[in-house]
Short mmCIF file of C-alpha atoms and ligand atoms in Angstrom, two decimals:
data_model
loop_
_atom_site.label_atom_id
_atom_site.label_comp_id
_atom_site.label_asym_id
_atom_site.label_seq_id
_atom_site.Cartn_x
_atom_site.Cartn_y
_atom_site.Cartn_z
CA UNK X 743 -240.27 -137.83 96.18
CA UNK X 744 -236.69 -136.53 96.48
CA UNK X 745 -234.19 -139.36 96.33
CA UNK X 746 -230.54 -138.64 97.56
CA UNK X 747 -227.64 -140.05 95.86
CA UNK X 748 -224.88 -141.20 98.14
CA UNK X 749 -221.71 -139.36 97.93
CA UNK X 750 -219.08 -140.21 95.84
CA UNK X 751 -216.34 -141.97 97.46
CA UNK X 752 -213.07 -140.69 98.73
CA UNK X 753 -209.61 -142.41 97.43
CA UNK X 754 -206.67 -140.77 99.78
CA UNK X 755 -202.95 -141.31 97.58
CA UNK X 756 -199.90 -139.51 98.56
CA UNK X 757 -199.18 -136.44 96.76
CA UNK X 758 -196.45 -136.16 94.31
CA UNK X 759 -195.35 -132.54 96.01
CA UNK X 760 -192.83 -131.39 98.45
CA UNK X 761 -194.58 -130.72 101.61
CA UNK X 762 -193.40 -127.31 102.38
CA UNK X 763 -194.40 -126.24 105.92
CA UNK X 764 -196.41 -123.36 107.03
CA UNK X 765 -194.85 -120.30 109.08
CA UNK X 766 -197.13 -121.62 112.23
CA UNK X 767 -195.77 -124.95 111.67
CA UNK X 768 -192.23 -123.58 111.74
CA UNK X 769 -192.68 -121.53 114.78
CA UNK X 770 -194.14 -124.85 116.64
CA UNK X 771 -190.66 -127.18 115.47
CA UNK X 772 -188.90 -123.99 116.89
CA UNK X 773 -190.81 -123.49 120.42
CA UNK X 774 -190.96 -127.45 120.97
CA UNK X 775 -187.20 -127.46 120.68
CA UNK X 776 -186.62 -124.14 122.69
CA UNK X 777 -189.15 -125.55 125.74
CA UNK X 778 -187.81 -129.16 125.29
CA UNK X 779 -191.01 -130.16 124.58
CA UNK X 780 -192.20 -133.26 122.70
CA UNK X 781 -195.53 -133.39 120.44
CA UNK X 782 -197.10 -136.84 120.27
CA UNK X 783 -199.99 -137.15 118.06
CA UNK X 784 -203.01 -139.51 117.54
CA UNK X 785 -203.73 -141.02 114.54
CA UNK X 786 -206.68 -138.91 114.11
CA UNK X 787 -205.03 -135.82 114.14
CA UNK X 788 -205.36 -133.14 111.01
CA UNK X 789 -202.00 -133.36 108.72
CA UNK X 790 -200.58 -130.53 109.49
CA UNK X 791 -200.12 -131.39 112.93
CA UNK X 792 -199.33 -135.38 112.17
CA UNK X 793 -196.50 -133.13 110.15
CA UNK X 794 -195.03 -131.35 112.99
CA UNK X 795 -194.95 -134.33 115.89
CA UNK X 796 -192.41 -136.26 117.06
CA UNK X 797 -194.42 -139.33 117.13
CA UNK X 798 -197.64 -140.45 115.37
CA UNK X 799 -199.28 -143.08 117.03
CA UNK X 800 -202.52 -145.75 118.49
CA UNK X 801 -203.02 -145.35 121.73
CA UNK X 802 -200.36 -147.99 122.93
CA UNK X 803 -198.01 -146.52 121.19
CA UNK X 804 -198.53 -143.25 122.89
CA UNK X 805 -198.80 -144.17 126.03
CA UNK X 806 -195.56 -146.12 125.57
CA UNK X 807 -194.02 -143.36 124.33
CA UNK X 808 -194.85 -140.98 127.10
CA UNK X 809 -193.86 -143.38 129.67
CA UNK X 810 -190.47 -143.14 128.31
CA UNK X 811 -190.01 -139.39 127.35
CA UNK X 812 -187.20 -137.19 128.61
CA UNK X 813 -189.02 -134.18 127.70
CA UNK X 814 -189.79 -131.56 130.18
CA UNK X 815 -193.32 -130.68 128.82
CA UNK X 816 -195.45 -133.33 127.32
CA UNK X 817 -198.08 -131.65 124.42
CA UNK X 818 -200.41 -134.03 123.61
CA UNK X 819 -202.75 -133.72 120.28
CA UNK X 820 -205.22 -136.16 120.83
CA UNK X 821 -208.33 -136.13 123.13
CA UNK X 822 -208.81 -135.47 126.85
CA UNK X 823 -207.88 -139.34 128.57
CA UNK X 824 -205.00 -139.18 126.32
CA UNK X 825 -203.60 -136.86 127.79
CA UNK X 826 -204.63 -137.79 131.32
CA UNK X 827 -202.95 -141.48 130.61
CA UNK X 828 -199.64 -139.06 129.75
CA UNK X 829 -200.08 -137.30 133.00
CA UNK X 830 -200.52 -140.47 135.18
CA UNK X 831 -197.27 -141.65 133.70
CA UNK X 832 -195.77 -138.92 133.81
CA UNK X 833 -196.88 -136.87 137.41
CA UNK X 834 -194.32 -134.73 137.35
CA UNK X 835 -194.36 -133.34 133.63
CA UNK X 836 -196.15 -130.52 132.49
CA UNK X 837 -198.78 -131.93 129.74
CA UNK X 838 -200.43 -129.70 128.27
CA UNK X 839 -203.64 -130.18 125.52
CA UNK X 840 -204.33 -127.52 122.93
CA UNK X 841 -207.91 -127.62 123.48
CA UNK X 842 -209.07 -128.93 127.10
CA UNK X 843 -212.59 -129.62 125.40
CA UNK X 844 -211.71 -132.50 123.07
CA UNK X 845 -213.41 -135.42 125.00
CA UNK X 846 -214.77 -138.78 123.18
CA UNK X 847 -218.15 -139.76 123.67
CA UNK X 848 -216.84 -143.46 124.20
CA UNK X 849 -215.24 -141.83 127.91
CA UNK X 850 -218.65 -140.04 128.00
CA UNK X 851 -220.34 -143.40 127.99
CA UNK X 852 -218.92 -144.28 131.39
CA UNK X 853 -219.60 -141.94 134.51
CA UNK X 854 -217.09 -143.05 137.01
CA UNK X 855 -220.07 -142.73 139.99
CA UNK X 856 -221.87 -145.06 138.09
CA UNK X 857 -219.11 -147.67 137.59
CA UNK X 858 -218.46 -146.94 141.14
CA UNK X 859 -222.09 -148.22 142.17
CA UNK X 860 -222.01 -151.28 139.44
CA UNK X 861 -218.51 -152.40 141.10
CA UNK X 862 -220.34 -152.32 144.87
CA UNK X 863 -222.67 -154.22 143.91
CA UNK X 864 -220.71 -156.96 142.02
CA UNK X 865 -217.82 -156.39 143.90
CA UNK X 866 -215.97 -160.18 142.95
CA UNK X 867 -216.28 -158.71 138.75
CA UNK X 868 -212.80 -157.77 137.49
CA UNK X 869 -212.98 -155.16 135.44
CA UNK X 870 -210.58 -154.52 131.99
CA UNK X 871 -211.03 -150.97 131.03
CA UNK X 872 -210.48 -149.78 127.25
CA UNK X 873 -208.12 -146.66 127.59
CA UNK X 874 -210.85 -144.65 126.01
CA UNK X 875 -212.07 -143.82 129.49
CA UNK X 876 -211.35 -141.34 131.92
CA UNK X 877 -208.39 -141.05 135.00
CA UNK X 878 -211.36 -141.98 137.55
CA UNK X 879 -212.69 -144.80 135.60
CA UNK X 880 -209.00 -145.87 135.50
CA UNK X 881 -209.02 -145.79 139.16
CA UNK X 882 -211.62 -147.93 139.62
CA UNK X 883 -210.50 -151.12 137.15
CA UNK X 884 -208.11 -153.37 137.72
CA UNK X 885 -206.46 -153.57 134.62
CA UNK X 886 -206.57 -151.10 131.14
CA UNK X 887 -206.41 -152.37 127.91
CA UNK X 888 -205.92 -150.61 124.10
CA UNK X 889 -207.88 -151.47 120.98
CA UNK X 890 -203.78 -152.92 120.35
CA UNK X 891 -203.69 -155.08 122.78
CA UNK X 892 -206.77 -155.85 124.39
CA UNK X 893 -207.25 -159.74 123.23
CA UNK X 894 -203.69 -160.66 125.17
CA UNK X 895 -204.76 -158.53 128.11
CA UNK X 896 -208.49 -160.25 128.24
CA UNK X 897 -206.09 -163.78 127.97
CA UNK X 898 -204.14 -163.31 131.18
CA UNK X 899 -206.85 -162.25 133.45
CA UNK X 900 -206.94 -164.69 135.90
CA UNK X 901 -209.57 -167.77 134.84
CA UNK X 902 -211.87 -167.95 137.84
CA UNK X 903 -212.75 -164.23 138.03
CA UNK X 904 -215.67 -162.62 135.52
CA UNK X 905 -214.73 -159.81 133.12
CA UNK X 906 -216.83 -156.65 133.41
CA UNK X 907 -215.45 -154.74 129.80
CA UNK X 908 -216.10 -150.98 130.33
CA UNK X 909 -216.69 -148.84 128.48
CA UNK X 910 -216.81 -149.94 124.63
CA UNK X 911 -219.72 -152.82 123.85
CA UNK X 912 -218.10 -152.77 120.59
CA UNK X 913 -214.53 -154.07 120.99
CA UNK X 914 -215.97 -155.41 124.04
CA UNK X 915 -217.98 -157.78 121.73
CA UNK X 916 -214.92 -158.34 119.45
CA UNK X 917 -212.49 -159.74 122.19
CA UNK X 918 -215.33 -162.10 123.41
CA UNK X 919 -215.67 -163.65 119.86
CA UNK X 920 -211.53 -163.83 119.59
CA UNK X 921 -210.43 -165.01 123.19
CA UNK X 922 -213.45 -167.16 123.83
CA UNK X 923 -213.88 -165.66 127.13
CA UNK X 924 -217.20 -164.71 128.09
CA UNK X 925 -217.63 -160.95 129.47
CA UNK X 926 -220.49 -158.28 130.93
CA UNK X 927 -219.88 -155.35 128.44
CA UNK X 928 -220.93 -152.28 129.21
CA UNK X 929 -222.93 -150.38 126.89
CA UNK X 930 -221.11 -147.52 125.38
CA UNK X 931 -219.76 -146.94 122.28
CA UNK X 932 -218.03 -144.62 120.16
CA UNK X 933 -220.29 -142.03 118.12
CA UNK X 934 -218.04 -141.99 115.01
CA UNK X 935 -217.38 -145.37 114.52
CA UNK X 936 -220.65 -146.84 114.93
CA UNK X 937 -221.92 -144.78 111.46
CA UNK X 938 -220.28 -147.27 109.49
CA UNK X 939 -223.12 -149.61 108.06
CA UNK X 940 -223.41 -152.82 106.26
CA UNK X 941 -225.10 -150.72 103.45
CA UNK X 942 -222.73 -148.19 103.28
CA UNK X 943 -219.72 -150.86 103.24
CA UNK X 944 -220.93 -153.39 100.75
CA UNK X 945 -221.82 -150.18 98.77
CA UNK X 946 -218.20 -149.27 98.73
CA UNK X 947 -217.10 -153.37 97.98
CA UNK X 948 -219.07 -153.18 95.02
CA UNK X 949 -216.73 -150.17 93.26
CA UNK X 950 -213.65 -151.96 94.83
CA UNK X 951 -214.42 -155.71 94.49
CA UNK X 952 -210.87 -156.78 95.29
CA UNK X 953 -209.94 -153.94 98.25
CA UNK X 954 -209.14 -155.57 101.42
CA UNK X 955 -211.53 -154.31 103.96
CA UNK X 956 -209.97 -152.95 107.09
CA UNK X 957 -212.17 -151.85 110.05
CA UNK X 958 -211.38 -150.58 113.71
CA UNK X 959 -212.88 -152.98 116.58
CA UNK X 960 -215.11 -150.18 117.68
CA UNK X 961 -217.59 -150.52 114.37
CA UNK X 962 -220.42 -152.35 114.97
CA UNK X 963 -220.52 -156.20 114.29
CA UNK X 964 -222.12 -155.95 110.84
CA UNK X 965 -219.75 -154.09 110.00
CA UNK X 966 -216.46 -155.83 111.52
CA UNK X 967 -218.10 -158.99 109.62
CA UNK X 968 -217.67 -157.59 106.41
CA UNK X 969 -213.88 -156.77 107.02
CA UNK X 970 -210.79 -159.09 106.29
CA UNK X 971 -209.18 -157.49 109.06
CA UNK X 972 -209.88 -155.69 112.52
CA UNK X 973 -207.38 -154.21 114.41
CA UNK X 974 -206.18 -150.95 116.29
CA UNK X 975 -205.11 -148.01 113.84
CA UNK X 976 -201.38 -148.44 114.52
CA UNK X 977 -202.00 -152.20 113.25
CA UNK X 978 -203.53 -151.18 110.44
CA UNK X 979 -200.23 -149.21 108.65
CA UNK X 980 -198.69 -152.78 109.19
CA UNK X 981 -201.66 -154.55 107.89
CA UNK X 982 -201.72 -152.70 104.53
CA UNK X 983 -198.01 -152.22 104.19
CA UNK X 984 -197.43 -156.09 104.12
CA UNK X 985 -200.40 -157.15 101.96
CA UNK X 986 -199.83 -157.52 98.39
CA UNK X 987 -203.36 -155.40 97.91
CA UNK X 988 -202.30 -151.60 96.78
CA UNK X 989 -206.04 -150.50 97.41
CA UNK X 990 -207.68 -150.52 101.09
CA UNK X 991 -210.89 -149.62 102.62
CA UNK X 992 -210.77 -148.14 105.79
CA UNK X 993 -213.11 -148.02 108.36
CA UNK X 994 -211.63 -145.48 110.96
CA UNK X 995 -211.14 -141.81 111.82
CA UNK X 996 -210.41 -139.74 108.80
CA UNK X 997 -207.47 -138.35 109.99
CA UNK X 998 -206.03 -141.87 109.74
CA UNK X 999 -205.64 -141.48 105.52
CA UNK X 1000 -202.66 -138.84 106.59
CA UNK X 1001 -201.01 -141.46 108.23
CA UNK X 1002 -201.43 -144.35 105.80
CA UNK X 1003 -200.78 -142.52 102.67
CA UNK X 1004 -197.31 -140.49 104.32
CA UNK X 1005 -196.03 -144.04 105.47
CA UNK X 1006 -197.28 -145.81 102.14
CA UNK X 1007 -196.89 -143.71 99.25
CA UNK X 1008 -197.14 -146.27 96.72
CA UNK X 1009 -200.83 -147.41 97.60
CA UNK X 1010 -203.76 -146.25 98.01
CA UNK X 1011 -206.92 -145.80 100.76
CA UNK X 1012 -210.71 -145.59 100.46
CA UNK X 1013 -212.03 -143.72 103.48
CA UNK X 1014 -215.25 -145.83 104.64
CA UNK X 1015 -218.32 -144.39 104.20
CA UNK X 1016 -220.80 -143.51 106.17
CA UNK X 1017 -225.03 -143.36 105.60
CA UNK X 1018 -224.71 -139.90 104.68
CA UNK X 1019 -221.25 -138.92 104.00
CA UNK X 1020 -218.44 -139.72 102.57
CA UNK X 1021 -216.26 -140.20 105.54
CA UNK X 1022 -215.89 -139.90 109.30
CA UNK X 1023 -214.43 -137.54 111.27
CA UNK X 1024 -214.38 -137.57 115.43
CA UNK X 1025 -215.52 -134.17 116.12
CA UNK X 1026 -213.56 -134.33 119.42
CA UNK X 1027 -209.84 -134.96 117.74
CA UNK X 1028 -210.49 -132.39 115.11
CA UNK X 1029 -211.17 -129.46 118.18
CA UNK X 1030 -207.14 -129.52 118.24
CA UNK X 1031 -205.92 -126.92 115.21
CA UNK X 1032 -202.74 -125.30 114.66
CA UNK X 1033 -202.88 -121.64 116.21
CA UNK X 1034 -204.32 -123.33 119.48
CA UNK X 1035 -201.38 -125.91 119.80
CA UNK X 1036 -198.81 -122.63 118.82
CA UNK X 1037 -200.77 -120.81 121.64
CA UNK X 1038 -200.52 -123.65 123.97
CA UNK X 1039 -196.53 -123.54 123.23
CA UNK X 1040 -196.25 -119.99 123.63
CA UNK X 1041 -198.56 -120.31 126.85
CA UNK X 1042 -197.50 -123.03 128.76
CA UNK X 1043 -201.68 -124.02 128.48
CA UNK X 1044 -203.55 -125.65 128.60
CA UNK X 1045 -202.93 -128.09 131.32
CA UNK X 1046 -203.77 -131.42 132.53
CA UNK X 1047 -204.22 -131.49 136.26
CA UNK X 1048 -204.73 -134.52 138.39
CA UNK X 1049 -204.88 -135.02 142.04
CA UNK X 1050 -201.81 -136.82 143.37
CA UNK X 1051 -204.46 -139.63 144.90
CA UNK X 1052 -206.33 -140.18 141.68
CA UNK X 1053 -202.41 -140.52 140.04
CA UNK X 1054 -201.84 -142.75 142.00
CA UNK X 1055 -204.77 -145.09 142.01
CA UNK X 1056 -205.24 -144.88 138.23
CA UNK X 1057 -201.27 -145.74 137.58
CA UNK X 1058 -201.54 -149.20 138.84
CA UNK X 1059 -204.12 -150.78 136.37
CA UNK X 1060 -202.20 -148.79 133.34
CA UNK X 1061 -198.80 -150.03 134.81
CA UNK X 1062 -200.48 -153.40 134.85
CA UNK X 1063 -201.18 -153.13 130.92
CA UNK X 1064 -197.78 -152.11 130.38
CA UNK X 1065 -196.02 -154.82 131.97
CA UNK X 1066 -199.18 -157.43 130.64
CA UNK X 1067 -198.27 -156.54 126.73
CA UNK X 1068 -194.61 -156.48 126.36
P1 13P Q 2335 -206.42 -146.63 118.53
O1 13P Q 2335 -205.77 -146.89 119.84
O2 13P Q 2335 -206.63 -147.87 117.71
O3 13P Q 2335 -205.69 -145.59 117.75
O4 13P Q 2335 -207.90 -146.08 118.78
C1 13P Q 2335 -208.15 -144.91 119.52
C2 13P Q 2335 -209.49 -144.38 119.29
O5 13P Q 2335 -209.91 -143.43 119.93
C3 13P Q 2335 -210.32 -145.01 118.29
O6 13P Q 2335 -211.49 -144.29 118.13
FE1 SF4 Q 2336 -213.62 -141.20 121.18
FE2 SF4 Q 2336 -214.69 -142.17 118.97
FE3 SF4 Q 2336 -213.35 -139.90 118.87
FE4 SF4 Q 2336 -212.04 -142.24 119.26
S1 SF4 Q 2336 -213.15 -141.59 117.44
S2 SF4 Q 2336 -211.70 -140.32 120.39
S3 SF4 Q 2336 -213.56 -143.35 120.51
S4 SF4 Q 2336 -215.26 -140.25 120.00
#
């Protein structure tokens, strides 16, 4: 019988070396400035795009930074409703995504024609939508919410009305158990996160006994169990920069060890494991590379389009989450 040994796990530290940029990245700091353009980047992005951004962030973060942008042209390295949440704020912007293709299986999980049909039949449920969903699914919730802030939106819905949770079961399932408030959850879930297991976790506890355990909400509740802290991925450079810990497992996005390691030089991260490998990429946030986002510079494209009406019904439940988490 042929037995496979796990792989060996992955400990991200800051290197020692200057970073010295490429010539594409060079060209990109130079067209952004030229087409007063500004680059804001998801967590998940590869480093040598989280190098040439103006802002690295959750998705809070970025959708509170495009709301304020002076920038002409919005480029947005992320994935697809990231974008789309830019463009709602932002109707009059060009925002442009290097690669129109990078979706999330999470927004995949949630066909607005079905949520359409759920909400005529139920039609007193109020539904909180995770921002991981797309502009039509915004258009049909009431309020939005971010793995950031989604416990203090789920505390000011209104008592007397139900909670339908679209479209993650995951962090759906985490905000019950921290607000108290029951909720229907809908059952999708993110592809990537949901590889984390128990077995591959308390594997990783064993070689570092005394690591804090840090997990996203969207792992799976075995998982978030095991963790000494759950929490968006902007939360979690706060997290481990004010523990006294200078080793951390992560349970996230790979492209999340850039962003800890730049911002915390001094400590170090062990990327989560999965069953079968030795950490986790989202296919969708690694389709944006560095000759497409030059090309989309040079091009003016890709771009997000939206119909004025669909703006304008999926601005009011994102203004809502604005205004709900200050
Ligand atoms: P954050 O808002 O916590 O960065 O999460 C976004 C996401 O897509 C997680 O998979
Ligand atoms: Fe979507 Fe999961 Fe990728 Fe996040 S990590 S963008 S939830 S598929």
């Amino acid at each position: 019988m042929v037995s496979t040994a796990p792989p060996p796990l992955q400990v991200f530290r800051r290197s020692a070396d200057a970073v010295k940029l490429s010539d594409q990245q060079d060209e990109i700091i130079r067209l952004k400035k030229e087409k007063n353009a500004v680059l804001l980047c998801h967590n998940y992005q590869i480093d040598a795009i989280q190098e040439v951004a103006d802002y690295v962030g959750d998705s809070l973060g970025l959708a509170r930074q495009a709301a304020q942008t002076d920038a002409e042209i919005i480029v947005f390295c992320g994935v697809h409703f990231m974008a789309e949440t830019a463009k709602i704020l932002n109707p009059s912007k060009t925002v442009l995504l290097p690669d129109l293709d990078a979706g999330c299986s999470l927004s995949d999980s949630c066909p607005a024609d079905q949520l359409a049909k759920y909400r005529e039949e139920n039609p007193d449920l109020y539904v909180v939508a995770y921002v991981n969903c797309s502009a039509a699914v915004k258009a049909l919730s009431d309020v939005i919410c971010t793995s950031g802030n989604a416990v203090k939106i789920v505390n000011q819905v209104p008592a007397d009305r139900e909670i339908l949770f679209v479209p993650d079961q995951n962090l759906g399932q985490w905000v019950m158990g921290q607000t108290g408030r029951k909720m229907r959850l809908w059952p999708g879930s993110c592809y990537a996160h949901v590889l984390f297991t128990k077995e591959s976790i308390e594997r990783c506890r064993l070689e570092f006994p005394d690591a804090p355990v840090v997990a996203h909400p969207e792992c799976i509740q075995s998982v978030r169990d095991l963790a000494d802290e759950v929490c968006s991925t902007e939360k979690m450079v706060s997290y481990c920069q004010s523990h006294e810990s200078d080793t951390f497992i992560i349970l996230t996005e790979s492209g999340m060890m850039h962003r800890l390691t730049r911002e915390l030089p001094h400590k170090q991260f062990v990327a989560g494991p999965t069953g079968h490998c030795a950490c986790n990429d989202c296919r969708y946030m690694k389709m944006n590379t560095l000759p497409k986002l030059l090309n989309c510079l040079k091009e003016g494209s890709p771009e997000i389009t939206l119909t004025e009406d669909l703006i304008e019904r999926a601005k009011l439940p994102i203004e809502r989450m604005l205004k709900w988490s200050v």
